[in-house]
PDB file of C-alpha atoms and ligand atoms in Angstrom:
ATOM      1  CA  MET A 828    -128.253 -26.341 126.928  1.00  0.00           C
ATOM      2  CA  THR A 829    -125.984 -24.667 124.650  1.00  0.00           C
ATOM      3  CA  ALA A 830    -125.827 -25.932 121.657  1.00  0.00           C
ATOM      4  CA  GLY A 831    -122.114 -26.745 120.457  1.00  0.00           C
ATOM      5  CA  GLU A 832    -120.686 -23.664 123.062  1.00  0.00           C
ATOM      6  CA  GLY A 833    -118.859 -26.648 125.400  1.00  0.00           C
ATOM      7  CA  ALA A 834    -121.974 -27.230 127.651  1.00  0.00           C
ATOM      8  CA  VAL A 835    -122.700 -30.550 127.709  1.00  0.00           C
ATOM      9  CA  SER A 836    -125.147 -31.436 130.295  1.00  0.00           C
ATOM     10  CA  ILE A 837    -128.782 -32.827 128.610  1.00  0.00           C
ATOM     11  CA  ARG A 838    -130.625 -33.564 131.574  1.00  0.00           C
ATOM     12  CA  THR A 839    -134.177 -33.190 130.066  1.00  0.00           C
ATOM     13  CA  TRP A 840    -133.841 -34.551 126.918  1.00  0.00           C
ATOM     14  CA  PRO A 841    -135.439 -32.238 124.372  1.00  0.00           C
ATOM     15  CA  TYR A 842    -135.775 -34.437 121.361  1.00  0.00           C
ATOM     16  CA  PRO A 843    -138.242 -36.859 120.585  1.00  0.00           C
ATOM     17  CA  ARG A 844    -137.612 -40.379 122.475  1.00  0.00           C
ATOM     18  CA  VAL A 845    -138.628 -42.859 119.346  1.00  0.00           C
ATOM     19  CA  VAL A 846    -136.595 -42.399 116.143  1.00  0.00           C
ATOM     20  CA  ALA A 847    -136.704 -44.091 112.832  1.00  0.00           C
ATOM     21  CA  HIS A 848    -133.951 -45.938 112.119  1.00  0.00           C
ATOM     22  CA  ARG A 849    -132.342 -44.619 108.462  1.00  0.00           C
ATOM     23  CA  GLY A 850    -136.015 -43.027 108.264  1.00  0.00           C
ATOM     24  CA  GLY A 851    -137.951 -45.894 107.159  1.00  0.00           C
ATOM     25  CA  GLY A 852    -136.510 -48.713 109.596  1.00  0.00           C
ATOM     26  CA  ALA A 853    -138.262 -51.760 108.203  1.00  0.00           C
ATOM     27  CA  LEU A 854    -141.284 -50.029 106.113  1.00  0.00           C
ATOM     28  CA  ALA A 855    -139.658 -48.312 103.788  1.00  0.00           C
ATOM     29  CA  PRO A 856    -136.658 -48.211 101.875  1.00  0.00           C
ATOM     30  CA  GLU A 857    -134.155 -46.771 104.081  1.00  0.00           C
ATOM     31  CA  ASN A 858    -132.940 -42.707 103.450  1.00  0.00           C
ATOM     32  CA  THR A 859    -134.959 -42.265 101.189  1.00  0.00           C
ATOM     33  CA  LEU A 860    -138.096 -39.312 101.397  1.00  0.00           C
ATOM     34  CA  ALA A 861    -140.554 -42.034 101.148  1.00  0.00           C
ATOM     35  CA  GLY A 862    -139.429 -43.134 104.284  1.00  0.00           C
ATOM     36  CA  MET A 863    -139.722 -40.046 105.896  1.00  0.00           C
ATOM     37  CA  ARG A 864    -142.950 -39.730 104.752  1.00  0.00           C
ATOM     38  CA  GLU A 865    -143.716 -43.423 105.836  1.00  0.00           C
ATOM     39  CA  ALA A 866    -142.214 -42.193 109.364  1.00  0.00           C
ATOM     40  CA  HIS A 867    -144.128 -39.017 109.389  1.00  0.00           C
ATOM     41  CA  ALA A 868    -147.207 -40.912 108.275  1.00  0.00           C
ATOM     42  CA  ARG A 869    -146.888 -42.966 111.553  1.00  0.00           C
ATOM     43  CA  ARG A 870    -147.087 -40.000 113.325  1.00  0.00           C
ATOM     44  CA  ILE A 871    -143.127 -41.096 114.313  1.00  0.00           C
ATOM     45  CA  GLY A 872    -141.187 -37.384 115.851  1.00  0.00           C
ATOM     46  CA  GLY A 873    -137.552 -37.865 114.669  1.00  0.00           C
ATOM     47  CA  VAL A 874    -135.535 -39.748 111.934  1.00  0.00           C
ATOM     48  CA  GLU A 875    -132.025 -40.879 111.626  1.00  0.00           C
ATOM     49  CA  PHE A 876    -130.317 -41.009 108.537  1.00  0.00           C
ATOM     50  CA  ASP A 877    -126.969 -41.382 107.062  1.00  0.00           C
ATOM     51  CA  VAL A 878    -125.355 -38.499 105.259  1.00  0.00           C
ATOM     52  CA  MET A 879    -121.720 -38.578 103.044  1.00  0.00           C
ATOM     53  CA  LEU A 880    -120.505 -36.334  99.902  1.00  0.00           C
ATOM     54  CA  ALA A 881    -121.314 -37.604  96.180  1.00  0.00           C
ATOM     55  CA  ALA A 882    -118.478 -37.201  93.690  1.00  0.00           C
ATOM     56  CA  ASP A 883    -119.487 -33.667  93.230  1.00  0.00           C
ATOM     57  CA  GLY A 884    -119.315 -32.960  97.143  1.00  0.00           C
ATOM     58  CA  VAL A 885    -122.685 -32.511  97.743  1.00  0.00           C
ATOM     59  CA  PRO A 886    -124.288 -34.158 100.722  1.00  0.00           C
ATOM     60  CA  ILE A 887    -126.552 -37.141  99.860  1.00  0.00           C
ATOM     61  CA  LEU A 888    -128.204 -39.259 102.195  1.00  0.00           C
ATOM     62  CA  MET A 889    -126.662 -42.937 101.817  1.00  0.00           C
ATOM     63  CA  HIS A 890    -126.005 -46.152 104.437  1.00  0.00           C
ATOM     64  CA  ASP A 891    -123.274 -47.982 102.441  1.00  0.00           C
ATOM     65  CA  THR A 892    -119.889 -46.779 101.265  1.00  0.00           C
ATOM     66  CA  ARG A 893    -120.312 -49.093  97.501  1.00  0.00           C
ATOM     67  CA  LEU A 894    -123.900 -49.740  95.598  1.00  0.00           C
ATOM     68  CA  GLY A 895    -125.712 -52.634  95.213  1.00  0.00           C
ATOM     69  CA  ARG A 896    -127.275 -53.482  98.245  1.00  0.00           C
ATOM     70  CA  THR A 897    -129.987 -50.194  98.251  1.00  0.00           C
ATOM     71  CA  VAL A 898    -129.118 -49.229  94.688  1.00  0.00           C
ATOM     72  CA  PRO A 899    -128.103 -51.007  91.664  1.00  0.00           C
ATOM     73  CA  GLY A 900    -124.787 -50.503  90.387  1.00  0.00           C
ATOM     74  CA  VAL A 901    -121.403 -50.990  91.264  1.00  0.00           C
ATOM     75  CA  GLY A 902    -118.353 -49.095  92.509  1.00  0.00           C
ATOM     76  CA  ASP A 903    -117.857 -46.284  95.186  1.00  0.00           C
ATOM     77  CA  VAL A 904    -121.388 -44.075  95.993  1.00  0.00           C
ATOM     78  CA  GLY A 905    -118.958 -41.077  96.398  1.00  0.00           C
ATOM     79  CA  ALA A 906    -117.814 -41.825  92.305  1.00  0.00           C
ATOM     80  CA  PHE A 907    -120.768 -40.373  91.116  1.00  0.00           C
ATOM     81  CA  ALA A 908    -122.512 -36.921  91.333  1.00  0.00           C
ATOM     82  CA  SER A 909    -125.332 -36.082  93.238  1.00  0.00           C
ATOM     83  CA  ALA A 910    -127.305 -35.835  90.282  1.00  0.00           C
ATOM     84  CA  ASP A 911    -126.481 -39.427  88.535  1.00  0.00           C
ATOM     85  CA  LEU A 912    -127.320 -40.721  92.211  1.00  0.00           C
ATOM     86  CA  ALA A 913    -131.090 -38.583  91.829  1.00  0.00           C
ATOM     87  CA  ARG A 914    -131.489 -40.504  88.731  1.00  0.00           C
ATOM     88  CA  MET A 915    -131.012 -44.175  89.930  1.00  0.00           C
ATOM     89  CA  ASP A 916    -133.413 -46.334  92.006  1.00  0.00           C
ATOM     90  CA  ALA A 917    -133.012 -46.613  95.751  1.00  0.00           C
ATOM     91  CA  GLY A 918    -136.359 -48.236  96.184  1.00  0.00           C
ATOM     92  CA  ALA A 919    -137.252 -50.959  94.177  1.00  0.00           C
ATOM     93  CA  TRP A 920    -135.324 -52.921  96.500  1.00  0.00           C
ATOM     94  CA  PHE A 921    -137.262 -52.560  99.416  1.00  0.00           C
ATOM     95  CA  ASP A 922    -140.262 -53.266  97.064  1.00  0.00           C
ATOM     96  CA  PRO A 923    -140.991 -52.461  93.935  1.00  0.00           C
ATOM     97  CA  ARG A 924    -144.059 -50.032  94.504  1.00  0.00           C
ATOM     98  CA  PHE A 925    -141.144 -47.620  95.882  1.00  0.00           C
ATOM     99  CA  GLN A 926    -139.498 -48.207  92.247  1.00  0.00           C
ATOM    100  CA  GLY A 927    -137.670 -44.829  91.582  1.00  0.00           C
ATOM    101  CA  GLU A 928    -137.131 -43.676  94.760  1.00  0.00           C
ATOM    102  CA  PRO A 929    -134.241 -41.361  93.921  1.00  0.00           C
ATOM    103  CA  VAL A 930    -131.350 -41.047  96.534  1.00  0.00           C
ATOM    104  CA  PRO A 931    -132.370 -37.717  98.065  1.00  0.00           C
ATOM    105  CA  ARG A 932    -129.793 -35.062  98.372  1.00  0.00           C
ATOM    106  CA  LEU A 933    -129.346 -33.284 102.565  1.00  0.00           C
ATOM    107  CA  GLU A 934    -130.616 -30.563 101.552  1.00  0.00           C
ATOM    108  CA  ASP A 935    -133.730 -31.643 100.251  1.00  0.00           C
ATOM    109  CA  ILE A 936    -134.270 -34.244 103.052  1.00  0.00           C
ATOM    110  CA  VAL A 937    -133.769 -31.643 106.154  1.00  0.00           C
ATOM    111  CA  GLN A 938    -135.786 -28.833 104.043  1.00  0.00           C
ATOM    112  CA  TRP A 939    -138.814 -31.485 103.801  1.00  0.00           C
ATOM    113  CA  LEU A 940    -138.909 -32.523 107.351  1.00  0.00           C
ATOM    114  CA  ARG A 941    -138.631 -28.789 108.860  1.00  0.00           C
ATOM    115  CA  ARG A 942    -141.187 -28.246 107.252  1.00  0.00           C
ATOM    116  CA  HIS A 943    -143.556 -31.862 108.717  1.00  0.00           C
ATOM    117  CA  GLY A 944    -142.410 -30.542 112.049  1.00  0.00           C
ATOM    118  CA  VAL A 945    -139.614 -34.029 112.264  1.00  0.00           C
ATOM    119  CA  TRP A 946    -136.971 -33.948 114.103  1.00  0.00           C
ATOM    120  CA  MET A 947    -133.504 -35.287 112.709  1.00  0.00           C
ATOM    121  CA  ASN A 948    -130.380 -37.098 113.948  1.00  0.00           C
ATOM    122  CA  ILE A 949    -127.810 -36.564 110.943  1.00  0.00           C
ATOM    123  CA  GLU A 950    -125.777 -39.211 111.259  1.00  0.00           C
ATOM    124  CA  ILE A 951    -122.335 -38.145 109.311  1.00  0.00           C
ATOM    125  CA  LYS A 952    -121.418 -41.359 107.160  1.00  0.00           C
ATOM    126  CA  PRO A 953    -117.788 -40.371 105.494  1.00  0.00           C
ATOM    127  CA  MET A 954    -116.451 -42.460 102.025  1.00  0.00           C
ATOM    128  CA  PRO A 955    -113.031 -44.013 103.563  1.00  0.00           C
ATOM    129  CA  GLY A 956    -110.593 -40.767 103.731  1.00  0.00           C
ATOM    130  CA  HIS A 957    -113.390 -38.294 103.634  1.00  0.00           C
ATOM    131  CA  ASP A 958    -114.266 -37.729 107.181  1.00  0.00           C
ATOM    132  CA  VAL A 959    -113.350 -34.096 107.814  1.00  0.00           C
ATOM    133  CA  ASP A 960    -115.038 -32.578 104.540  1.00  0.00           C
ATOM    134  CA  THR A 961    -118.339 -34.770 104.891  1.00  0.00           C
ATOM    135  CA  GLY A 962    -118.645 -33.081 108.236  1.00  0.00           C
ATOM    136  CA  GLN A 963    -117.596 -30.095 106.752  1.00  0.00           C
ATOM    137  CA  VAL A 964    -119.778 -29.690 104.545  1.00  0.00           C
ATOM    138  CA  ALA A 965    -122.541 -31.133 106.453  1.00  0.00           C
ATOM    139  CA  GLY A 966    -121.964 -28.808 108.985  1.00  0.00           C
ATOM    140  CA  GLN A 967    -121.833 -25.710 106.663  1.00  0.00           C
ATOM    141  CA  MET A 968    -125.082 -26.224 105.115  1.00  0.00           C
ATOM    142  CA  VAL A 969    -127.327 -27.382 108.041  1.00  0.00           C
ATOM    143  CA  GLN A 970    -125.427 -24.391 109.827  1.00  0.00           C
ATOM    144  CA  ASP A 971    -126.995 -21.982 107.317  1.00  0.00           C
ATOM    145  CA  LEU A 972    -130.396 -23.700 106.923  1.00  0.00           C
ATOM    146  CA  TYR A 973    -130.783 -23.153 110.396  1.00  0.00           C
ATOM    147  CA  ALA A 974    -129.132 -19.861 110.871  1.00  0.00           C
ATOM    148  CA  GLY A 975    -131.464 -18.333 113.877  1.00  0.00           C
ATOM    149  CA  VAL A 976    -132.546 -21.059 115.285  1.00  0.00           C
ATOM    150  CA  ALA A 977    -132.022 -21.190 118.637  1.00  0.00           C
ATOM    151  CA  ASP A 978    -134.401 -23.234 120.797  1.00  0.00           C
ATOM    152  CA  PRO A 979    -132.289 -26.572 121.448  1.00  0.00           C
ATOM    153  CA  ALA A 980    -135.314 -29.003 120.964  1.00  0.00           C
ATOM    154  CA  GLY A 981    -135.636 -26.780 116.957  1.00  0.00           C
ATOM    155  CA  LEU A 982    -131.575 -28.070 116.115  1.00  0.00           C
ATOM    156  CA  PRO A 983    -130.869 -31.086 114.720  1.00  0.00           C
ATOM    157  CA  LEU A 984    -128.285 -33.394 116.004  1.00  0.00           C
ATOM    158  CA  PHE A 985    -125.185 -34.407 114.387  1.00  0.00           C
ATOM    159  CA  SER A 986    -123.863 -38.164 115.102  1.00  0.00           C
ATOM    160  CA  SER A 987    -120.657 -40.263 114.164  1.00  0.00           C
ATOM    161  CA  PHE A 988    -118.430 -42.927 114.756  1.00  0.00           C
ATOM    162  CA  SER A 989    -115.654 -40.350 113.157  1.00  0.00           C
ATOM    163  CA  ALA A 990    -114.256 -38.499 115.823  1.00  0.00           C
ATOM    164  CA  LYS A 991    -112.573 -36.416 112.618  1.00  0.00           C
ATOM    165  CA  ALA A 992    -116.343 -36.029 111.256  1.00  0.00           C
ATOM    166  CA  LEU A 993    -117.601 -34.623 114.469  1.00  0.00           C
ATOM    167  CA  GLY A 994    -115.008 -32.036 115.027  1.00  0.00           C
ATOM    168  CA  ALA A 995    -115.211 -30.736 111.393  1.00  0.00           C
ATOM    169  CA  ALA A 996    -118.969 -30.604 112.004  1.00  0.00           C
ATOM    170  CA  ARG A 997    -118.053 -28.149 115.623  1.00  0.00           C
ATOM    171  CA  GLU A 998    -115.829 -26.052 113.387  1.00  0.00           C
ATOM    172  CA  ALA A 999    -117.997 -25.484 110.547  1.00  0.00           C
ATOM    173  CA  ALA A1000    -121.512 -25.818 113.071  1.00  0.00           C
ATOM    174  CA  PRO A1001    -120.722 -24.718 115.958  1.00  0.00           C
ATOM    175  CA  GLY A1002    -124.188 -24.151 116.887  1.00  0.00           C
ATOM    176  CA  ILE A1003    -125.704 -27.592 116.126  1.00  0.00           C
ATOM    177  CA  PRO A1004    -124.937 -29.898 118.949  1.00  0.00           C
ATOM    178  CA  ARG A1005    -123.441 -33.295 118.305  1.00  0.00           C
ATOM    179  CA  GLY A1006    -123.523 -36.731 119.218  1.00  0.00           C
ATOM    180  CA  LEU A1007    -120.919 -39.159 119.585  1.00  0.00           C
ATOM    181  CA  LEU A1008    -121.810 -42.759 117.792  1.00  0.00           C
ATOM    182  CA  VAL A1009    -119.937 -45.910 119.623  1.00  0.00           C
ATOM    183  CA  GLU A1010    -120.765 -49.698 119.381  1.00  0.00           C
ATOM    184  CA  GLY A1011    -120.073 -50.666 122.896  1.00  0.00           C
ATOM    185  CA  VAL A1012    -119.623 -48.024 125.645  1.00  0.00           C
ATOM    186  CA  PRO A1013    -115.897 -47.184 125.689  1.00  0.00           C
ATOM    187  CA  PRO A1014    -114.064 -46.808 128.999  1.00  0.00           C
ATOM    188  CA  ASP A1015    -113.274 -43.328 128.024  1.00  0.00           C
ATOM    189  CA  TRP A1016    -116.153 -42.176 127.430  1.00  0.00           C
ATOM    190  CA  ARG A1017    -116.842 -38.744 128.992  1.00  0.00           C
ATOM    191  CA  THR A1018    -113.177 -38.001 127.776  1.00  0.00           C
ATOM    192  CA  ARG A1019    -114.251 -38.543 124.028  1.00  0.00           C
ATOM    193  CA  LEU A1020    -117.780 -36.852 124.982  1.00  0.00           C
ATOM    194  CA  GLU A1021    -115.660 -33.187 126.564  1.00  0.00           C
ATOM    195  CA  ALA A1022    -113.063 -33.777 123.608  1.00  0.00           C
ATOM    196  CA  LEU A1023    -115.762 -33.226 120.717  1.00  0.00           C
ATOM    197  CA  ASP A1024    -118.006 -30.727 123.350  1.00  0.00           C
ATOM    198  CA  CYS A1025    -120.510 -34.285 122.586  1.00  0.00           C
ATOM    199  CA  VAL A1026    -124.340 -33.144 124.140  1.00  0.00           C
ATOM    200  CA  SER A1027    -125.122 -37.015 123.870  1.00  0.00           C
ATOM    201  CA  LEU A1028    -124.053 -40.760 123.735  1.00  0.00           C
ATOM    202  CA  HIS A1029    -125.705 -43.311 121.127  1.00  0.00           C
ATOM    203  CA  CYS A1030    -124.626 -46.961 121.572  1.00  0.00           C
ATOM    204  CA  ARG A1031    -125.787 -50.114 120.799  1.00  0.00           C
ATOM    205  CA  HIS A1032    -128.748 -51.367 122.979  1.00  0.00           C
ATOM    206  CA  ASP A1033    -127.655 -54.798 123.170  1.00  0.00           C
ATOM    207  CA  LEU A1034    -123.970 -53.708 124.977  1.00  0.00           C
ATOM    208  CA  LEU A1035    -125.135 -51.275 127.335  1.00  0.00           C
ATOM    209  CA  ASP A1036    -125.923 -51.903 130.925  1.00  0.00           C
ATOM    210  CA  ALA A1037    -128.154 -50.543 133.759  1.00  0.00           C
ATOM    211  CA  GLY A1038    -125.145 -48.976 135.371  1.00  0.00           C
ATOM    212  CA  LEU A1039    -123.096 -47.663 132.719  1.00  0.00           C
ATOM    213  CA  ALA A1040    -126.709 -45.469 131.824  1.00  0.00           C
ATOM    214  CA  ARG A1041    -126.529 -44.779 134.979  1.00  0.00           C
ATOM    215  CA  ASP A1042    -123.179 -43.026 134.620  1.00  0.00           C
ATOM    216  CA  ILE A1043    -124.085 -41.263 131.575  1.00  0.00           C
ATOM    217  CA  LYS A1044    -126.810 -39.705 132.329  1.00  0.00           C
ATOM    218  CA  ALA A1045    -125.561 -38.984 135.610  1.00  0.00           C
ATOM    219  CA  ALA A1046    -122.521 -37.035 133.787  1.00  0.00           C
ATOM    220  CA  GLY A1047    -125.484 -35.288 132.268  1.00  0.00           C
ATOM    221  CA  TYR A1048    -125.455 -36.241 129.031  1.00  0.00           C
ATOM    222  CA  GLY A1049    -128.180 -37.704 126.441  1.00  0.00           C
ATOM    223  CA  LEU A1050    -128.151 -41.414 125.862  1.00  0.00           C
ATOM    224  CA  MET A1051    -129.615 -42.634 122.486  1.00  0.00           C
ATOM    225  CA  CYS A1052    -129.121 -47.045 121.667  1.00  0.00           C
ATOM    226  CA  TYR A1053    -129.570 -48.512 119.020  1.00  0.00           C
ATOM    227  CA  THR A1054    -131.450 -50.520 117.096  1.00  0.00           C
ATOM    228  CA  VAL A1055    -134.384 -50.919 119.726  1.00  0.00           C
ATOM    229  CA  ASN A1056    -137.110 -53.432 118.067  1.00  0.00           C
ATOM    230  CA  ASP A1057    -139.106 -55.453 120.832  1.00  0.00           C
ATOM    231  CA  PRO A1058    -141.409 -53.325 122.855  1.00  0.00           C
ATOM    232  CA  GLU A1059    -140.441 -54.753 125.921  1.00  0.00           C
ATOM    233  CA  ARG A1060    -136.455 -54.254 126.002  1.00  0.00           C
ATOM    234  CA  ALA A1061    -137.173 -50.428 124.509  1.00  0.00           C
ATOM    235  CA  ARG A1062    -139.627 -50.208 128.182  1.00  0.00           C
ATOM    236  CA  GLU A1063    -136.537 -51.870 129.910  1.00  0.00           C
ATOM    237  CA  LEU A1064    -133.960 -48.679 128.595  1.00  0.00           C
ATOM    238  CA  PHE A1065    -136.165 -46.180 128.945  1.00  0.00           C
ATOM    239  CA  SER A1066    -136.314 -47.603 132.589  1.00  0.00           C
ATOM    240  CA  TRP A1067    -132.868 -47.415 132.577  1.00  0.00           C
ATOM    241  CA  GLY A1068    -132.764 -43.399 132.192  1.00  0.00           C
ATOM    242  CA  VAL A1069    -132.130 -44.202 128.268  1.00  0.00           C
ATOM    243  CA  ASP A1070    -133.551 -40.822 126.466  1.00  0.00           C
ATOM    244  CA  ALA A1071    -133.797 -42.314 122.988  1.00  0.00           C
ATOM    245  CA  LEU A1072    -134.568 -45.229 120.521  1.00  0.00           C
ATOM    246  CA  CYS A1073    -133.482 -45.430 117.546  1.00  0.00           C
ATOM    247  CA  THR A1074    -135.904 -48.347 115.659  1.00  0.00           C
ATOM    248  CA  ASP A1075    -136.845 -49.514 112.880  1.00  0.00           C
ATOM    249  CA  ARG A1076    -140.158 -51.013 113.990  1.00  0.00           C
ATOM    250  CA  TYR A1077    -141.471 -48.035 114.731  1.00  0.00           C
ATOM    251  CA  ASP A1078    -145.377 -49.639 114.460  1.00  0.00           C
ATOM    252  CA  LEU A1079    -144.194 -51.676 117.008  1.00  0.00           C
ATOM    253  CA  ILE A1080    -143.084 -49.084 119.303  1.00  0.00           C
ATOM    254  CA  GLY A1081    -145.018 -46.531 118.179  1.00  0.00           C
ATOM    255  CA  ALA A1082    -144.696 -42.565 118.792  1.00  0.00           C
ATOM    256  CA  ASP A1083    -146.224 -42.353 122.210  1.00  0.00           C
ATOM    257  CA  PHE A1084    -144.027 -45.402 123.650  1.00  0.00           C
ATOM    258  CA  ARG A1085    -143.946 -45.499 127.236  1.00  0.00           C
TER     259      ARG A1085
HETATM  260  O1  G3P B 889    -127.460 -43.770 114.501  1.00  0.00           O
HETATM  261  C1  G3P B 889    -127.817 -45.342 114.774  1.00  0.00           C
HETATM  262  C2  G3P B 889    -127.569 -46.049 113.844  1.00  0.00           C
HETATM  263  O2  G3P B 889    -127.848 -45.544 112.562  1.00  0.00           O
HETATM  264  C3  G3P B 889    -126.422 -46.692 113.441  1.00  0.00           C
HETATM  265  O3  G3P B 889    -125.829 -47.531 113.059  1.00  0.00           O
HETATM  266  O4  G3P B 889    -124.788 -48.360 110.888  1.00  0.00           O
HETATM  267  O5  G3P B 889    -126.899 -47.928 110.988  1.00  0.00           O
HETATM  268  O6  G3P B 889    -125.849 -46.378 110.497  1.00  0.00           O
HETATM  269  P1  G3P B 889    -125.925 -47.645 111.122  1.00  0.00           P
HETATM  270 MG1   MG B 890    -127.433 -44.697 110.910  1.00  0.00          MG
END
């Protein structure tokens, strides 16, 4: 595989097979450094997390486009500058022991995960109407941070439900591979992967079947499923040829799951 240069084959998945969903999964607050620490402490080799742009154009980790669920407050996340978000509490909703956990910046999380040897699937999760700028900014940042890294296993993998965001990431970061996120696998999956030079397809595990998995793997693409929390189901998916699982329950599906 040559990342981002039109070659698509991931016949041998070069990344970890068990990936912590939103970093923290069910064990620590999502999209926070505390979550990444928890996954790393449990020897999970890879994390998935969500990225959007703050009002000052700085990419930050966040799943919801509005404050309220994980961070107290009202309004669009994209209306707040990254420094303001960094002063907000992204941890107390999960458990009082995480009180004061800030909304992190993408750059800080990438640096921390690299230092600790944790692989990352960076989901580009734009605020409505910000597909292109989010893909462009996140792409440029990651491309710069990984300048000179040639080994595909040492690179992060971008993913997004937004084709526009992935297209912008391709422009800004031709060297960083991309995966297309879908819920169910669409009939035109192959065309859509080719159009964005994607290396992988990421789908809901409960909307996949063995035949589809076989076809996707036979076409040379990586195949990742979310969100898989049951070890029996994980075993079945791996038996279909699925390459990796995004899970909230990495305490049940350990790093060395077979
Ligand atoms: O990448 C898999 C998963 O993260 C996609 O769903 O909503 O948790 O970002 P969501
Ligand atoms: Mg996600």
